[in-house]
CSV table of C-alpha atoms and ligand atoms in Angstrom, one decimal:
chain,number,residue,atom,x,y,z
Q,182,MET,CA,6.3,-17.4,-10.3
Q,183,PRO,CA,10.3,-17.6,-10.5
Q,184,ASP,CA,11.7,-18.6,-7.4
Q,185,SER,CA,13.8,-14.8,-7.7
Q,186,VAL,CA,11.0,-13.3,-6.6
Q,187,ARG,CA,11.3,-10.7,-4.3
Q,188,HIS,CA,8.7,-10.5,-0.8
Q,189,ILE,CA,8.6,-7.0,-0.1
Q,190,CYS,CA,5.8,-5.3,2.5
Q,191,GLY,CA,6.1,-1.7,2.9
Q,192,ILE,CA,5.6,-0.3,7.3
Q,193,SER,CA,4.3,3.2,7.5
Q,194,GLY,CA,4.9,3.7,11.5
Q,195,GLY,CA,0.9,3.2,11.6
Q,196,LYS,CA,-1.4,0.3,12.8
Q,197,ASP,CA,-2.6,-2.0,10.5
Q,198,SER,CA,1.0,-2.1,8.3
Q,199,SER,CA,3.0,-3.3,11.8
Q,200,ALA,CA,0.2,-5.8,12.4
Q,201,LEU,CA,0.4,-7.2,8.9
Q,202,ALA,CA,4.3,-7.6,9.6
Q,203,LEU,CA,3.3,-10.1,12.5
Q,204,TYR,CA,1.1,-11.7,11.3
Q,205,LEU,CA,2.9,-12.5,7.8
Q,206,ARG,CA,5.6,-13.6,10.3
Q,207,ARG,CA,3.7,-15.8,12.0
Q,208,THR,CA,1.8,-17.3,9.3
Q,209,ARG,CA,4.2,-17.2,6.8
Q,210,PRO,CA,7.3,-18.1,8.2
Q,211,GLU,CA,9.4,-20.0,5.0
Q,212,LEU,CA,8.4,-16.3,3.2
Q,213,ASP,CA,11.5,-14.2,2.5
Q,214,ILE,CA,10.4,-10.8,3.4
Q,215,ASP,CA,11.6,-7.9,2.6
Q,216,TYR,CA,10.0,-5.2,5.7
Q,217,PHE,CA,11.3,-2.0,4.4
Q,218,PHE,CA,9.7,2.0,5.6
Q,219,CYS,CA,10.1,5.3,3.6
Q,220,ASP,CA,11.8,7.6,5.8
Q,221,THR,CA,10.8,11.0,4.7
Q,222,GLY,CA,12.9,12.5,8.0
Q,223,ALA,CA,9.8,13.8,9.1
Q,224,GLU,CA,8.3,11.4,10.8
Q,225,LEU,CA,7.0,11.7,14.6
Q,226,PRO,CA,9.7,10.8,17.3
Q,227,GLU,CA,6.7,8.0,18.0
Q,228,THR,CA,6.9,6.5,14.9
Q,229,TYR,CA,11.1,5.9,14.6
Q,230,GLU,CA,10.4,4.5,18.4
Q,231,TYR,CA,7.4,1.9,17.2
Q,232,LEU,CA,9.8,0.8,14.6
Q,233,THR,CA,12.6,-0.3,17.1
Q,234,LYS,CA,9.7,-2.6,19.0
Q,235,LEU,CA,8.1,-3.5,15.9
Q,236,GLU,CA,11.5,-4.7,14.6
Q,237,ALA,CA,12.2,-6.4,18.0
Q,238,ALA,CA,9.2,-8.5,18.1
Q,239,LEU,CA,10.2,-9.8,14.5
Q,240,GLY,CA,13.8,-10.6,15.0
Q,241,GLN,CA,14.8,-8.8,12.0
Q,242,PRO,CA,15.3,-5.3,10.7
Q,243,ILE,CA,13.3,-3.5,8.9
Q,244,THR,CA,14.9,-2.0,6.0
Q,245,ARG,CA,14.7,2.5,6.1
Q,246,LEU,CA,14.7,3.4,2.5
Q,247,ASN,CA,15.8,7.9,2.6
Q,248,ALA,CA,13.8,9.7,-0.4
Q,249,ASP,CA,17.9,10.9,-1.9
Q,250,ARG,CA,16.8,14.5,-1.8
Q,251,GLY,CA,14.0,15.4,1.4
Q,252,PHE,CA,11.5,17.6,2.0
Q,253,ASP,CA,13.5,21.2,1.2
Q,254,HIS,CA,14.5,19.9,-1.5
Q,255,TRP,CA,11.1,18.8,-3.1
Q,256,PHE,CA,9.8,22.7,-1.9
Q,257,GLU,CA,12.0,24.3,-3.9
Q,258,VAL,CA,11.3,22.4,-7.6
Q,259,PHE,CA,7.4,23.1,-6.7
Q,260,ARG,CA,8.8,26.6,-6.1
Q,261,GLY,CA,7.3,27.0,-2.7
Q,262,ALA,CA,4.1,25.7,-2.9
Q,263,LEU,CA,2.8,23.3,-0.3
Q,264,PRO,CA,1.5,19.6,-0.7
Q,265,SER,CA,-2.3,19.2,-0.6
Q,266,PRO,CA,-4.6,16.6,-0.9
Q,267,GLN,CA,-5.0,17.8,-4.2
Q,268,MET,CA,-1.1,17.8,-5.5
Q,269,ARG,CA,0.2,15.4,-3.4
Q,270,TRP,CA,3.9,15.9,-4.6
Q,271,CYS,CA,5.0,14.6,-1.0
Q,272,THR,CA,4.2,11.3,-1.2
Q,273,LYS,CA,5.2,10.7,-5.4
Q,274,ASN,CA,8.9,12.2,-4.9
Q,275,MET,CA,9.8,11.4,-1.2
Q,276,LYS,CA,7.8,7.5,-0.9
Q,277,ILE,CA,6.8,6.3,-4.1
Q,278,LYS,CA,10.1,7.3,-6.0
Q,279,PRO,CA,12.6,5.6,-3.2
Q,280,ILE,CA,10.4,2.3,-3.0
Q,281,GLU,CA,10.0,1.4,-6.5
Q,282,GLU,CA,14.3,2.5,-7.3
Q,283,TRP,CA,15.0,0.1,-4.2
Q,284,ILE,CA,12.6,-2.5,-5.8
Q,285,GLY,CA,13.8,-1.8,-9.5
Q,286,ASP,CA,12.6,-4.8,-12.3
Q,287,ASP,CA,12.6,-7.9,-10.6
Q,288,PRO,CA,9.7,-9.4,-9.9
Q,289,ALA,CA,7.9,-8.6,-5.9
Q,290,ILE,CA,5.3,-9.9,-4.8
Q,291,SER,CA,4.0,-6.6,-2.2
Q,292,TYR,CA,2.3,-7.5,0.7
Q,293,VAL,CA,-0.1,-4.7,1.1
Q,294,ALA,CA,-2.3,-4.1,4.4
Q,295,ILE,CA,-6.0,-3.2,3.3
Q,296,ARG,CA,-8.4,-5.1,5.9
Q,297,ALA,CA,-11.2,-6.7,5.9
Q,298,ASP,CA,-13.9,-3.8,7.1
Q,299,GLU,CA,-11.6,-0.9,3.9
Q,300,SER,CA,-13.2,-2.6,0.3
Q,301,ASN,CA,-13.0,1.6,-0.2
Q,302,ARG,CA,-9.3,2.0,0.2
Q,303,LYS,CA,-6.7,0.7,-2.1
Q,304,GLY,CA,-3.2,1.5,-0.6
Q,305,TYR,CA,0.5,1.9,-2.7
Q,306,VAL,CA,-0.2,-0.9,-5.8
Q,307,SER,CA,2.5,0.4,-7.9
Q,308,THR,CA,2.0,0.7,-11.7
Q,309,LYS,CA,5.3,-1.1,-12.3
Q,310,PRO,CA,4.3,-4.7,-14.2
Q,311,ASN,CA,7.1,-6.3,-12.4
Q,312,ILE,CA,5.0,-5.8,-9.2
Q,313,SER,CA,1.8,-6.8,-7.8
Q,314,ALA,CA,-0.2,-6.8,-4.1
Q,315,VAL,CA,-2.1,-9.1,-2.7
Q,316,PHE,CA,-3.8,-8.5,0.2
Q,317,PRO,CA,-3.4,-11.1,3.1
Q,318,PHE,CA,-5.8,-9.2,5.8
Q,319,VAL,CA,-8.8,-8.9,3.2
Q,320,ASN,CA,-8.0,-12.8,1.6
Q,321,ASP,CA,-8.6,-14.1,5.8
Q,322,GLY,CA,-10.6,-11.6,6.6
Q,323,ILE,CA,-8.8,-9.8,9.2
Q,324,ASP,CA,-10.2,-6.7,10.4
Q,325,HIS,CA,-10.2,-4.2,12.8
Q,326,ASP,CA,-10.3,-6.3,15.9
Q,327,GLY,CA,-8.1,-8.8,14.2
Q,328,VAL,CA,-5.7,-6.0,13.6
Q,329,MET,CA,-6.1,-4.8,17.5
Q,330,ARG,CA,-5.7,-8.3,18.3
Q,331,ILE,CA,-2.5,-9.0,16.4
Q,332,LEU,CA,-0.8,-6.2,17.8
Q,333,ASP,CA,-1.7,-6.8,21.9
Q,334,ASP,CA,-0.5,-10.3,21.3
Q,335,SER,CA,2.6,-9.5,19.8
Q,336,GLY,CA,2.9,-7.4,23.0
Q,337,ILE,CA,3.5,-4.2,21.0
Q,338,GLY,CA,0.7,-2.3,21.3
Q,339,LEU,CA,-0.6,0.8,19.1
Q,340,PRO,CA,2.0,3.4,18.1
Q,341,SER,CA,2.1,5.9,21.2
Q,342,TYR,CA,1.4,8.7,19.5
Q,343,TYR,CA,-2.1,7.4,19.2
Q,344,GLU,CA,-3.1,8.7,22.0
Q,345,TRP,CA,-3.3,12.4,20.5
Q,346,ARG,CA,-3.5,11.4,16.9
Q,347,THR,CA,-4.6,8.4,14.5
Q,348,ARG,CA,-2.5,8.6,11.2
Q,349,SER,CA,0.6,7.9,10.9
Q,350,GLY,CA,2.9,9.7,8.4
Q,351,CYS,CA,4.9,13.1,8.8
Q,352,TYR,CA,4.6,15.6,11.5
Q,353,PHE,CA,3.3,18.5,9.0
Q,354,CYS,CA,1.3,16.4,7.5
Q,355,PHE,CA,-1.9,18.6,5.9
Q,356,TYR,CA,-4.2,15.3,6.3
Q,357,GLN,CA,-4.2,16.2,10.3
Q,358,ARG,CA,-7.4,17.1,12.0
Q,359,LYS,CA,-7.1,20.6,13.8
Q,360,SER,CA,-6.9,18.8,17.4
Q,361,GLU,CA,-3.9,16.8,16.5
Q,362,TRP,CA,-2.7,20.0,14.8
Q,363,VAL,CA,-3.1,21.3,18.9
Q,364,GLY,CA,-1.9,18.0,19.7
Q,365,LEU,CA,1.4,17.9,18.0
Q,366,ALA,CA,1.8,21.9,19.4
Q,367,ASP,CA,1.3,20.8,22.6
Q,368,ARG,CA,3.7,16.8,23.1
Q,369,HIS,CA,6.1,18.7,20.4
Q,370,PRO,CA,6.6,22.1,20.5
Q,371,ASP,CA,9.4,21.7,18.0
Q,372,LEU,CA,7.9,20.1,15.3
Q,373,PHE,CA,4.8,22.6,15.8
Q,374,GLU,CA,7.1,25.5,15.1
Q,375,ARG,CA,9.6,24.1,12.1
Q,376,ALA,CA,5.7,23.6,10.4
Q,377,LYS,CA,4.6,27.1,10.8
Q,378,GLN,CA,8.3,28.3,9.4
Q,379,ILE,CA,7.6,25.8,6.4
Q,380,GLU,CA,3.8,28.0,6.0
Q,381,ARG,CA,5.9,30.7,6.7
Q,382,LYS,CA,8.1,30.5,3.4
Q,383,VAL,CA,5.3,30.3,1.2
Q,384,LEU,CA,4.8,33.9,2.4
Q,385,THR,CA,7.7,34.8,1.9
Q,386,GLU,CA,7.7,33.5,-1.5
Q,387,ALA,CA,4.6,35.2,-2.0
Q,388,GLY,CA,5.8,38.8,-1.1
Q,389,LEU,CA,3.8,38.4,2.4
Q,390,THR,CA,4.8,39.0,5.6
Q,391,GLY,CA,5.3,36.3,8.7
Q,392,ASP,CA,2.3,37.5,10.6
Q,393,ALA,CA,0.1,37.1,7.3
Q,394,SER,CA,-4.0,36.0,7.4
Q,395,TYR,CA,-5.2,33.0,5.5
Q,396,ASP,CA,-7.1,35.5,4.0
Q,397,ASP,CA,-4.1,37.2,2.9
Q,398,TYR,CA,-2.5,34.1,1.5
Q,399,ALA,CA,-6.1,32.7,-1.1
Q,400,MET,CA,-5.9,37.2,-1.9
Q,401,ALA,CA,-1.9,36.5,-3.2
Q,402,GLY,CA,-3.1,33.4,-5.2
Q,403,ARG,CA,-1.6,30.9,-2.9
Q,404,GLN,CA,-4.6,28.7,-2.1
Q,405,TYR,CA,-3.1,26.0,0.5
Q,406,THR,CA,-1.7,26.6,4.3
Q,407,TRP,CA,-0.9,23.4,6.0
Q,408,SER,CA,-4.4,22.8,8.0
Q,409,GLN,CA,-7.5,24.2,5.3
Q,410,GLY,CA,-9.0,27.5,5.5
Q,411,GLU,CA,-6.2,29.0,8.2
Q,412,THR,CA,-3.0,29.5,8.6
Q,413,LEU,CA,-1.1,27.7,12.1
Q,414,ASP,CA,-1.4,30.9,14.7
Q,415,GLU,CA,-5.0,31.2,13.2
Q,416,LEU,CA,-5.8,27.7,14.5
Q,417,LEU,CA,-3.4,27.8,17.6
Q,418,SER,CA,-5.2,31.0,18.7
Q,419,ARG,CA,-8.7,29.1,18.6
Q,420,ARG,CA,-7.4,26.3,20.6
Q,421,ASP,CA,-9.6,25.9,23.3
Q,422,GLU,CA,-12.7,26.1,21.2
Q,423,ILE,CA,-10.7,22.8,18.8
Q,424,ILE,CA,-10.1,20.8,22.0
Q,425,ASP,CA,-14.1,21.8,23.1
Q,426,ARG,CA,-15.6,20.4,20.2
Q,427,HIS,CA,-13.0,17.4,20.3
Q,428,ARG,CA,-13.9,16.3,23.8
Q,429,GLN,CA,-18.2,16.6,22.8
Q,430,ALA,CA,-17.1,14.9,20.2
Q,431,MET,CA,-15.5,12.1,22.3
Q,432,GLU,CA,-17.8,12.3,25.1
Q,433,ARG,CA,-20.6,11.5,22.0
Q,434,ALA,CA,-18.7,8.3,20.7
Q,435,LYS,CA,-18.5,7.2,24.3
Q,436,GLU,CA,-22.1,7.9,24.4
Q,437,ARG,CA,-22.9,6.1,21.8
Q,438,LYS,CA,-21.4,2.6,22.7
Q,439,ARG,CA,-21.0,3.2,26.2
Q,440,ASP,CA,-17.9,0.3,26.1
Q,441,LEU,CA,-16.4,1.7,23.4
Q,442,PRO,CA,-12.1,1.3,23.5
Q,443,LEU,CA,-10.6,5.0,23.8
Q,444,VAL,CA,-8.7,4.8,20.7
Q,445,ASP,CA,-11.9,3.5,19.0
Q,446,ALA,CA,-13.5,7.2,20.7
Q,447,LEU,CA,-10.2,9.3,19.6
Q,448,SER,CA,-11.0,7.7,15.6
Q,449,GLU,CA,-14.6,8.6,15.4
Q,450,ALA,CA,-14.2,12.0,17.1
Q,451,LEU,CA,-11.6,12.8,15.0
Q,452,ASP,CA,-13.2,11.5,11.9
Q,453,ALA,CA,-15.8,13.5,13.3
Q,454,ASP,CA,-13.6,17.0,12.9
Q,455,ASP,CA,-12.9,15.5,9.2
Q,456,ASP,CA,-13.4,12.2,7.8
Q,457,THR,CA,-11.3,12.3,4.3
Q,458,MET,CA,-8.9,9.0,3.9
Q,459,ALA,CA,-4.9,9.7,4.6
Q,460,CYS,CA,-2.9,9.1,2.3
Q,461,THR,CA,-2.6,5.0,2.1
Q,462,VAL,CA,0.6,4.6,1.1
Q,463,CYS,CA,1.6,6.7,4.6
Q,464,ALA,CA,-0.8,6.0,6.5
Q,465,LEU,CA,-1.4,2.8,7.1
T,734,SF4,S1,3.0,11.1,5.4
T,734,SF4,FE1,1.6,13.4,4.4
T,734,SF4,S2,2.8,15.0,4.1
T,734,SF4,FE2,4.2,13.0,4.4
T,734,SF4,S3,4.5,12.2,2.7
T,734,SF4,FE3,2.8,11.1,2.9
T,734,SF4,S4,0.4,12.9,2.5
T,734,SF4,FE4,2.3,13.6,2.0
């Protein structure tokens, strides 16, 4: 490998990539690693706070990559179609493109935070031939508990959004589970309102009025709202039911394993709602 090879490590604002940065710092101090964070401009305030903590623990800045055009631009390009798991234009245009432009054509080694206990995940692996991916946690046998230990030992712990949400990424991310949307409405009502406004733009594009239901969307040929099968207004009108179901799922998780840490109970309860894999570019 030529000396000019770059070493890069993407930070998503989630626990695994943050732990990997700390792990690389400790186990490969001789490497000059560029840490980067792809900022969509729609991240949670908790994520920005956590990045500041991580920079202090690493003793070096994390490069912020900004997509030169934000969500509103791409939303227009895609004619008011919300991104969805089936059409993830957000990740491609707001994360992958800026990353690959920043790396350019120089040879680079990308350190990816897939854990040893996640054999079915892939993470961001570029198709550009100059970027090769390595998986230190897989190679060194670091699993979920190992990640938690790294974060505890460093003193930074988990991002504070872990009190209500387990996935990093945009506040409006369609990978959020129903109870996480309720968490957003409770903790960040302004962001929930903004997400609702974006959803309403879909209505306007489809020639519908602001209080249309999910069925109206479907009739107008708009298949996707932010959360599957309902608008955010409809979801919030079921707030008590969603919270109740989430509480029961937490209790079941705690009953299955009495000493289960709260954060793992939250994770299991949320997976009981929807265990679709989150975006591996945005949530590692
Ligand atoms: S976090 Fe969600 S909404 Fe944001 S870029 Fe990633 S997949 Fe898209």
